Amino acid sequence: MSHIKESVMSAAEIKSVRVRFAPSPTGFLHIGGARTAIFNWLFAQKHNGKFLLRIEDTDAERSGQDMVEAIIEGLRWLNLDWDEEIVSQSRRLEVYKKHAHALVQSGKAYKCFCSKEELAAKRDEAAKKKQDYRYRNDRKCLSLTTGEVEELEVRNQPYVIRLKLPEQPVQFTDMIHGNITVHHKQLDDFIIMRPDGYPTYHLAVVVDDYDMQISHVIRGDDHLSNTPKHILLYKAFGWQPPQFAHVPLILGMDKHRLSKRHGATAIGEYETSGYLAETVLNFLTLLGWSSGDDREIFSRAELVKEFDISGVAKKSAVFDEKKLEWMNGQYIMALTDQELLEKATPYLKKQDWITEEILADQKFVLKITAMLKQRLKRLTEFPEMIAYFFSAPERYEEKAVKKFWKDESVIDILQKISSQLAAIKDFENTSIEAVLRSITDELELGFGKVMNPLRLALTGGSVSPSMFEVMELLGKQNVLERIETACVYIRKNLVEN
RNA sequence: GGCGCAUUCGUCUAGUGGUCUAGGACGCUGGCCUCUCACGCCGGUAACACGGGUUCGACUCCCGUAUGCGCUACCA
């Protein structure tokens, strides 16, 4: 289907691009929804169009205002600004009603008084015979006379409105999947309005997309099978259908649709676990879309420039958090120290041991930030990696103690270091290094033999940035004290074991 | 069950009939760098679901099969 990829929008089409993101507020903004929103947003940006937001809350029972807020918050975090006012389907009930009845008037739809139970029974019966039940095959209520319908209505008999389907196959072209044909026998006279006057999804979506003058419907693959119904509705109304693009779904590592058991699915959880919005935007866009070359890191502007529907994949993609982590690390490294500190501050403030006083010393914190930059994958790691800068270690990592503090000789080494460091006037990076180099030379020891025990003494662990820089920031006083404490500990430890 | 959609390394993907002994990235892994970790660099690992066609030639086109997903609701 090579012609699909070559499809280029005409100038007229480009001018009038209007897309929408239409979540139903039955949950938080999840990864899949966020990506659909991103694709829509990018498409609108790319074509200088409008990106609209619509809340599909016709299922009153499952929808909630708090979920609406959560979705909006998620979009804001990703920096996906929408144009115009948010449309809420729950406020347009009369509009749908009007359109549904207009269809009844024009004979394109009809009222059906059959009860749910009645239909369920028929379905069961057909199933027993291994057949599919189709309302269109009996169309009981279609043969009702006007008088009969009126009588039922007077008696307040509840009814739904069904679309009367024509006897023709439905055909349309999807921008991602190409030509799709569905035989009309597969479709039924589906319900467009419920007894309570609420529209079904199909009606609401078509009416809204028409009213909002949506030019391109970009939505999840799960709607591909629904599209023929929508096309039929457009036809019944006599409206021109928009273009459709069905984007693949996102799956969990087990290849099943992403759900709670896969861990984090709500976009907000990625913020709390320390991912940058720009990372998530980049990553989600790349999940199911490719520019065609080997690039992986795209700025927002680059994404807008490069994004094209023709690069969207057909197959669903598995969400791999390992790669997300890697990408987040890349974004963190690309930040300036100042930017990184700003982004990390909310995470630092969550720790009660990080006081305002600590944060007030910008110069000091900024130096620490610089040292951590290429070691961070997620912002949440920031506080846990810097504790030793603000308080002496309370305990020492067990494995490291066994490895680096296994006999008396380390005490000698540490004390030697201590006494020579004490003599340094200008306690900074290079002078500290010079001292330590001379000590190792003198003792004829490998550098690691000295640095690792020292690191354990100063940080309590076996991992840290460059010791010289750490020492400089710690200051002479702290360094000497910590070495002393460590020596006491080592001696005691050796006696006990 | 019927119909629709999909199927390239474990994962994200490149690939539009010969350039493919299938490229990149994450992961994993060997090494270098090195005071540890990380970063960086060099290398390795690993894939065209299967079977038939069409063609001089198929990852690429067609048809089946398998598998997965979706629709088949008074959910969206």
XYZ file of C-alpha atoms (C1' of nucleotides) in Angstrom:
573
model
C 0.000 0.000 0.000
C 2.687 2.388 -0.941
C 0.347 5.145 -1.950
C -0.722 5.655 1.635
C 2.659 6.737 2.776
C 3.000 9.089 -0.094
C -0.283 10.748 0.653
C 0.323 14.409 0.990
C -2.278 16.781 2.205
C -3.472 19.406 -0.186
C -3.001 23.055 0.681
C -6.704 23.429 1.371
C -6.667 20.532 3.820
C -3.634 21.818 5.596
C -5.296 25.144 6.169
C -8.278 23.683 7.901
C -6.819 21.085 10.229
C -8.872 20.674 13.367
C -8.265 17.665 15.570
C -9.424 16.730 19.011
C -8.549 14.612 21.970
C -11.683 13.106 23.453
C -11.078 11.164 26.650
C -13.842 9.761 28.770
C -13.272 10.719 32.378
C -13.545 7.235 33.778
C -9.979 7.254 34.991
C -6.775 9.228 35.028
C -5.003 10.213 31.870
C -3.211 7.017 31.050
C -0.237 6.325 28.849
C -2.311 5.316 25.854
C -4.601 8.302 26.044
C -1.654 10.595 26.519
C -0.056 9.301 23.370
C -3.236 9.756 21.380
C -3.348 13.299 22.686
C 0.285 13.811 21.705
C -0.260 12.566 18.166
C -3.246 14.859 17.794
C -1.378 17.782 19.235
C 1.665 17.215 17.044
C -0.513 16.885 13.978
C -2.267 20.148 14.765
C 1.019 21.954 15.422
C 2.576 20.585 12.300
C -0.279 21.757 10.115
C -0.981 24.977 11.919
C -4.320 23.635 12.955
C -6.354 23.566 16.097
C -6.159 20.987 18.838
C -9.429 20.717 20.724
C -10.380 18.968 23.899
C -13.648 17.199 24.447
C -14.770 15.318 27.506
C -16.833 12.267 26.678
C -18.885 11.946 29.794
C -22.103 10.485 28.511
C -21.669 7.535 30.794
C -22.803 9.404 33.877
C -22.176 6.507 36.208
C -18.541 6.002 35.379
C -17.570 9.595 34.817
C -16.374 11.978 37.456
C -15.375 15.618 37.677
C -12.247 14.687 39.599
C -11.170 12.548 36.673
C -11.731 15.467 34.326
C -9.378 17.525 36.448
C -6.830 14.740 36.509
C -6.872 14.479 32.742
C -6.485 18.208 32.352
C -3.624 18.196 34.800
C -1.942 15.449 32.831
C -2.245 17.387 29.587
C -0.901 20.498 31.270
C 2.073 18.583 32.595
C 2.877 17.373 29.104
C 2.411 20.910 27.921
C -0.230 20.021 25.396
C -2.241 23.209 25.163
C -5.611 23.014 23.586
C -7.448 25.634 21.615
C -10.935 26.907 22.218
C -13.236 25.941 25.010
C -13.441 22.403 26.349
C -16.551 20.655 25.094
C -18.425 18.473 27.532
C -20.813 15.987 26.093
C -22.922 15.959 29.207
C -23.851 19.542 28.446
C -24.934 18.792 24.923
C -27.592 16.230 25.603
C -30.276 18.286 23.906
C -28.210 18.562 20.777
C -27.864 14.811 20.455
C -31.530 14.338 21.176
C -32.441 16.789 18.482
C -30.214 15.076 15.939
C -31.423 11.613 16.842
C -35.025 12.640 16.401
C -34.234 14.391 13.167
C -32.956 11.077 11.921
C -36.192 9.417 12.995
C -38.120 12.112 11.165
C -36.196 11.556 7.985
C -36.678 7.807 8.220
C -32.965 7.084 8.706
C -33.564 5.881 12.237
C -36.424 4.454 14.213
C -37.677 4.005 17.719
C -37.356 0.572 19.213
C -39.432 -0.481 22.199
C -37.941 -3.906 22.632
C -36.702 -4.461 26.157
C -33.166 -5.374 27.035
C -34.344 -8.671 28.440
C -36.311 -9.508 25.345
C -33.286 -8.925 23.162
C -30.965 -10.794 25.462
C -33.262 -13.796 25.232
C -33.190 -13.656 21.463
C -29.456 -13.379 21.489
C -29.131 -16.410 23.728
C -31.436 -18.372 21.526
C -29.453 -17.524 18.438
C -26.231 -18.362 20.233
C -27.558 -21.801 20.981
C -27.937 -22.328 17.272
C -24.446 -20.925 16.803
C -25.841 -17.930 15.057
C -25.367 -14.230 15.464
C -28.415 -12.327 16.485
C -29.000 -9.173 14.470
C -31.785 -6.843 15.244
C -31.892 -5.830 11.623
C -33.028 -9.312 10.721
C -36.374 -8.954 12.426
C -36.672 -5.181 12.834
C -39.786 -5.714 14.838
C -40.194 -2.088 15.836
C -39.569 -0.764 12.382
C -42.862 -2.224 11.269
C -44.763 -0.417 13.984
C -47.306 2.021 12.572
C -47.240 5.661 13.552
C -50.308 5.050 15.624
C -48.749 2.182 17.483
C -45.630 4.187 18.207
C -47.719 7.043 19.540
C -49.679 4.753 21.738
C -46.569 3.219 23.225
C -45.160 6.642 23.876
C -48.344 7.805 25.566
C -48.020 4.817 27.844
C -44.504 5.988 28.612
C -43.027 2.869 27.200
C -39.240 3.348 27.163
C -37.552 3.165 23.803
C -34.189 3.483 22.181
C -33.444 4.922 18.787
C -31.743 2.693 16.283
C -30.073 3.669 13.065
C -31.600 1.943 10.088
C -28.680 0.608 8.145
C -28.612 0.538 4.385
C -27.841 -2.637 2.461
C -24.420 -1.590 1.268
C -20.922 -2.312 2.344
C -19.114 0.514 4.080
C -15.822 1.657 2.777
C -13.336 4.194 3.981
C -9.674 5.011 3.875
C -7.709 5.153 7.064
C -4.568 7.269 6.947
C -2.616 4.548 8.686
C -4.297 1.328 7.607
C -5.370 2.185 4.104
C -8.597 1.018 2.540
C -11.027 -0.771 4.753
C -14.263 -2.377 3.683
C -16.849 -3.847 5.988
C -19.784 -5.816 4.733
C -23.133 -4.488 5.910
C -24.170 -7.937 7.096
C -21.606 -7.515 9.839
C -23.316 -4.434 11.143
C -26.575 -4.092 12.948
C -29.131 -1.350 13.449
C -27.137 -0.034 16.357
C -28.577 2.111 19.082
C -27.838 5.802 18.955
C -30.002 6.990 21.813
C -30.833 5.305 25.084
C -34.174 5.354 26.854
C -32.934 7.968 29.294
C -32.239 10.351 26.469
C -28.482 9.909 26.644
C -26.775 9.351 23.329
C -24.525 6.380 22.813
C -20.896 6.974 22.074
C -21.382 6.631 18.342
C -23.985 9.344 18.027
C -22.243 11.756 20.353
C -18.912 11.327 18.639
C -20.267 11.947 15.188
C -22.414 14.904 16.139
C -19.599 16.490 18.086
C -16.944 15.935 15.495
C -19.262 17.494 12.971
C -20.180 20.452 15.154
C -16.575 21.016 16.117
C -15.634 20.808 12.456
C -13.054 18.154 13.094
C -11.042 17.491 9.965
C -9.045 14.499 11.166
C -10.062 11.966 13.742
C -6.897 10.534 15.253
C -7.762 7.944 17.866
C -6.871 4.505 19.166
C -6.981 1.373 17.069
C -9.752 0.030 19.244
C -12.087 2.314 17.340
C -11.202 1.025 13.935
C -14.066 -1.443 14.043
C -16.448 1.296 15.122
C -15.598 3.568 12.265
C -18.012 1.987 9.773
C -20.819 2.841 12.159
C -19.659 6.383 12.303
C -19.415 6.625 8.550
C -22.969 5.357 8.341
C -24.093 8.043 10.742
C -22.356 10.730 8.714
C -24.136 9.426 5.656
C -27.490 9.363 7.400
C -27.018 12.987 8.380
C -25.775 13.856 4.959
C -22.473 15.083 6.347
C -19.004 14.741 4.950
C -16.980 12.401 7.189
C -13.580 13.544 8.415
C -10.351 11.726 7.684
C -9.574 8.891 10.045
C -6.257 7.759 11.465
C -6.236 4.879 13.910
C -3.091 4.692 15.939
C -1.867 1.436 17.466
C -2.422 0.631 21.101
C 0.197 0.500 23.827
C 0.706 -2.827 25.536
C 2.377 -3.943 28.725
C 5.463 -6.141 28.788
C 3.240 -9.238 28.643
C 1.800 -7.924 25.375
C -1.560 -7.319 26.889
C -3.279 -4.027 26.936
C -1.723 -1.766 29.509
C -3.552 -1.966 32.811
C -2.979 -1.472 36.520
C -1.174 -4.737 36.938
C 1.571 -3.489 34.643
C 2.506 -0.920 37.220
C 2.231 2.734 36.439
C -0.290 3.535 33.751
C -1.436 6.986 34.776
C 0.683 9.750 33.374
C 0.833 11.400 36.790
C 2.718 8.435 38.187
C 5.578 9.175 35.853
C 5.812 12.663 37.192
C 5.911 11.415 40.767
C 8.536 8.835 39.972
C 10.854 11.472 38.630
C 10.465 11.592 34.879
C 10.613 14.828 32.964
C 7.619 15.789 30.878
C 9.859 16.271 27.863
C 11.153 12.734 28.210
C 7.686 11.290 28.361
C 6.619 13.340 25.363
C 9.609 12.168 23.350
C 9.299 8.576 24.446
C 5.583 8.246 23.872
C 5.858 9.803 20.441
C 8.551 7.329 19.512
C 6.356 4.498 20.678
C 4.647 3.739 17.424
C 6.117 6.497 15.354
C 9.409 6.849 13.577
C 10.893 9.683 11.620
C 12.492 7.146 9.305
C 16.046 7.828 10.387
C 17.967 6.659 13.418
C 17.327 9.561 15.705
C 15.912 8.918 19.139
C 16.075 12.211 20.959
C 13.773 14.908 19.635
C 13.009 18.235 21.189
C 9.412 19.354 21.186
C 10.101 21.642 18.247
C 11.801 18.849 16.331
C 8.893 16.537 16.941
C 6.489 19.111 15.599
C 8.671 19.572 12.568
C 9.259 15.902 11.857
C 5.969 14.371 12.864
C 3.932 12.828 10.101
C 1.061 10.384 10.167
C 2.784 8.325 7.517
C 5.461 7.450 10.048
C 2.992 5.967 12.493
C 3.284 2.200 12.863
C 0.415 -0.217 12.390
C 1.247 -2.589 15.139
C 0.760 -2.031 18.812
C 3.817 -1.293 20.892
C 5.054 -2.637 24.185
C 5.900 -0.055 26.773
C 9.456 -0.550 28.005
C 10.269 1.448 31.092
C 13.973 0.628 30.872
C 14.245 2.639 27.736
C 12.221 5.424 29.268
C 14.733 5.547 32.112
C 17.614 5.715 29.734
C 15.981 8.522 27.835
C 15.247 10.416 31.007
C 18.934 10.181 31.878
C 19.755 11.649 28.500
C 17.390 14.545 29.080
C 18.759 15.161 32.551
C 22.305 15.309 31.236
C 21.267 17.835 28.636
C 19.922 20.190 31.298
C 22.033 22.994 32.728
C 22.859 22.703 36.421
C 20.438 25.471 37.183
C 17.627 23.829 35.227
C 18.246 20.478 36.807
C 18.191 21.940 40.274
C 14.938 23.711 39.543
C 13.326 20.553 38.258
C 14.652 18.520 41.154
C 13.650 20.950 43.870
C 10.075 19.686 44.270
C 11.489 16.204 44.822
C 14.000 17.502 47.317
C 11.329 19.333 49.244
C 9.470 16.106 49.775
C 12.267 14.982 52.086
C 11.849 16.484 55.515
C 15.577 16.413 56.201
C 16.146 18.794 53.329
C 15.486 22.105 54.972
C 14.913 25.536 53.503
C 18.309 26.403 54.886
C 19.979 23.750 52.799
C 18.198 24.852 49.665
C 19.032 28.451 50.386
C 22.712 27.753 49.831
C 22.318 27.790 46.070
C 26.000 27.721 45.286
C 26.610 24.649 47.337
C 23.553 22.768 46.089
C 24.356 23.694 42.544
C 27.783 22.108 42.849
C 26.233 18.916 44.093
C 23.760 19.052 41.254
C 26.561 19.271 38.735
C 28.174 16.165 40.168
C 24.967 14.167 40.020
C 23.910 15.153 36.557
C 25.268 12.204 34.658
C 24.406 9.775 37.417
C 20.678 10.427 37.607
C 18.052 8.487 35.800
C 15.078 9.788 37.703
C 14.687 12.934 39.748
C 13.514 10.922 42.730
C 17.046 9.552 43.039
C 18.396 13.008 43.715
C 17.755 13.266 47.457
C 18.864 9.736 48.229
C 22.165 10.337 46.468
C 23.154 13.421 48.391
C 22.386 12.670 52.005
C 26.023 12.363 53.034
C 26.724 15.922 52.054
C 24.551 17.125 54.877
C 25.110 14.654 57.645
C 27.810 12.182 58.586
C 27.023 8.571 57.766
C 25.130 6.853 60.558
C 26.070 3.399 59.431
C 28.388 1.873 56.895
C 27.452 -0.348 54.013
C 28.077 -3.861 55.238
C 29.484 -5.342 52.080
C 31.877 -2.465 51.644
C 33.060 -2.724 55.230
C 33.983 -6.350 54.661
C 35.783 -5.500 51.497
C 37.637 -2.307 52.369
C 38.027 -2.329 56.123
C 39.224 -5.809 56.754
C 42.339 -5.180 58.834
C 44.272 -2.731 60.994
C 46.284 -1.396 58.107
C 43.426 0.736 56.832
C 43.423 2.599 60.090
C 47.031 3.563 59.517
C 46.265 4.643 56.024
C 43.260 6.692 57.042
C 45.171 8.356 59.827
C 47.989 9.210 57.535
C 45.523 10.762 55.117
C 43.909 12.617 57.950
C 47.102 14.152 59.228
C 48.292 15.218 55.810
C 44.950 16.668 54.825
C 44.939 18.616 58.019
C 48.019 20.407 56.800
C 46.464 21.636 53.578
C 45.843 25.356 53.642
C 43.746 25.582 50.534
C 41.375 22.661 50.875
C 40.245 22.110 47.322
C 39.983 19.500 44.612
C 43.465 19.607 43.126
C 45.448 20.107 46.284
C 43.581 17.234 47.910
C 44.345 15.034 44.963
C 48.019 15.940 45.111
C 48.178 14.917 48.742
C 46.485 11.610 48.142
C 48.648 10.840 45.156
C 51.770 11.383 47.182
C 50.471 9.151 49.953
C 49.753 6.263 47.606
C 53.138 6.686 45.995
C 54.823 6.659 49.315
C 52.966 3.596 50.538
C 53.316 1.959 47.156
C 49.645 1.197 47.090
C 47.170 1.208 44.256
C 45.010 4.265 44.225
C 41.887 2.244 44.741
C 43.317 0.698 47.899
C 43.271 4.124 49.423
C 40.267 5.753 47.849
C 37.724 3.049 48.537
C 38.272 2.840 52.299
C 38.233 6.617 52.359
C 34.994 6.796 50.400
C 33.403 4.421 52.832
C 34.514 6.575 55.726
C 33.199 9.780 54.213
C 29.978 8.658 52.534
C 29.123 5.430 54.313
C 28.925 3.633 51.019
C 30.899 2.482 48.014
C 29.451 4.748 45.380
C 29.910 8.453 44.945
C 31.173 11.089 42.561
C 34.862 11.967 42.536
C 36.206 11.872 46.080
C 38.274 15.015 45.656
C 35.243 17.033 44.723
C 33.203 15.457 47.461
C 35.893 16.324 50.000
C 36.136 19.867 48.817
C 32.425 20.343 49.298
C 32.438 18.585 52.639
C 35.181 20.832 53.931
C 38.269 19.979 55.900
C 36.551 19.911 59.262
C 33.929 17.366 58.212
C 36.429 15.208 56.419
C 38.726 14.946 59.396
C 35.884 14.224 61.769
C 34.450 11.502 59.578
C 37.802 9.813 59.193
C 38.209 9.847 62.958
C 34.762 8.350 63.491
C 35.522 5.695 60.909
C 38.778 4.714 62.605
C 37.011 4.250 65.896
C 34.390 2.140 64.199
C 36.908 -0.013 62.364
C 38.872 -0.765 65.483
C 35.751 -1.702 67.395
C 34.486 -3.761 64.492
C 37.714 -5.709 64.140
C 37.769 -6.552 67.847
C 34.176 -7.783 67.806
C 34.641 -10.073 64.855
C -18.248 -18.338 16.325
C -18.435 -14.083 12.519
C -15.939 -9.828 10.870
C -11.891 -6.356 11.100
C -6.766 -5.193 12.189
C -1.904 -6.683 13.105
C 2.837 -9.966 12.937
C 11.348 -7.787 11.558
C 16.367 -9.060 17.416
C 13.671 -9.831 24.611
C 11.665 -4.470 23.686
C 11.105 0.237 20.374
C 12.031 0.416 15.321
C 14.603 1.123 9.877
C 13.279 -1.413 5.602
C 8.106 0.555 -0.026
C 11.136 -6.471 -5.142
C 17.725 -6.850 -6.132
C 21.735 -1.828 -2.089
C 19.846 -7.173 3.530
C 25.788 -12.029 4.878
C 18.646 -7.207 7.563
C 20.588 -1.101 9.972
C 19.906 1.940 14.631
C 18.283 2.353 19.883
C 17.104 0.204 24.856
C 18.381 -4.176 27.514
C 21.944 -7.881 28.371
C 27.168 -8.730 27.788
C 33.023 -8.390 26.850
C 36.634 -4.494 26.956
C 38.649 0.560 27.328
C 38.554 4.959 30.472
C 38.844 5.078 35.888
C 39.316 6.467 43.110
C 33.852 3.576 43.126
C 29.401 4.559 40.438
C 27.745 6.939 36.329
C 28.946 9.200 31.695
C 31.709 8.316 27.255
C 34.106 5.100 23.672
C 35.049 0.226 21.148
C 33.091 -4.799 20.483
C 29.470 -8.972 21.156
C 24.462 -11.099 21.579
C 19.867 -11.501 19.107
C 14.823 -10.978 14.409
C 12.070 -11.110 8.832
C 5.599 -16.163 12.756
C 4.644 -20.575 9.454
C 3.200 -22.740 4.642
C 2.102 -22.047 -0.291
C 2.202 -19.017 -4.585
C 3.683 -14.562 -8.122
C 8.681 -13.250 -9.899
C 14.944 -14.166 -12.925
C 14.796 -12.543 -7.700
C 10.715 -11.579 -1.894
C 11.387 -9.053 4.768
C 9.006 -6.386 0.930
C 3.306 -8.432 -3.564
C -0.940 -12.382 -3.310
C -3.426 -16.568 -0.751
C -3.886 -19.645 3.358
C -2.502 -21.213 8.596
C -1.112 -19.815 13.451
C -0.940 -16.240 17.162
C -2.411 -11.546 19.366
C -5.734 -7.539 19.667
C -10.373 -5.066 18.532
C -15.661 -4.950 17.235
C -19.871 -8.045 17.516
C -23.389 -3.820 24.403
C -28.937 0.631 26.175
C -19.163 1.166 27.652
C -16.382 4.672 25.578
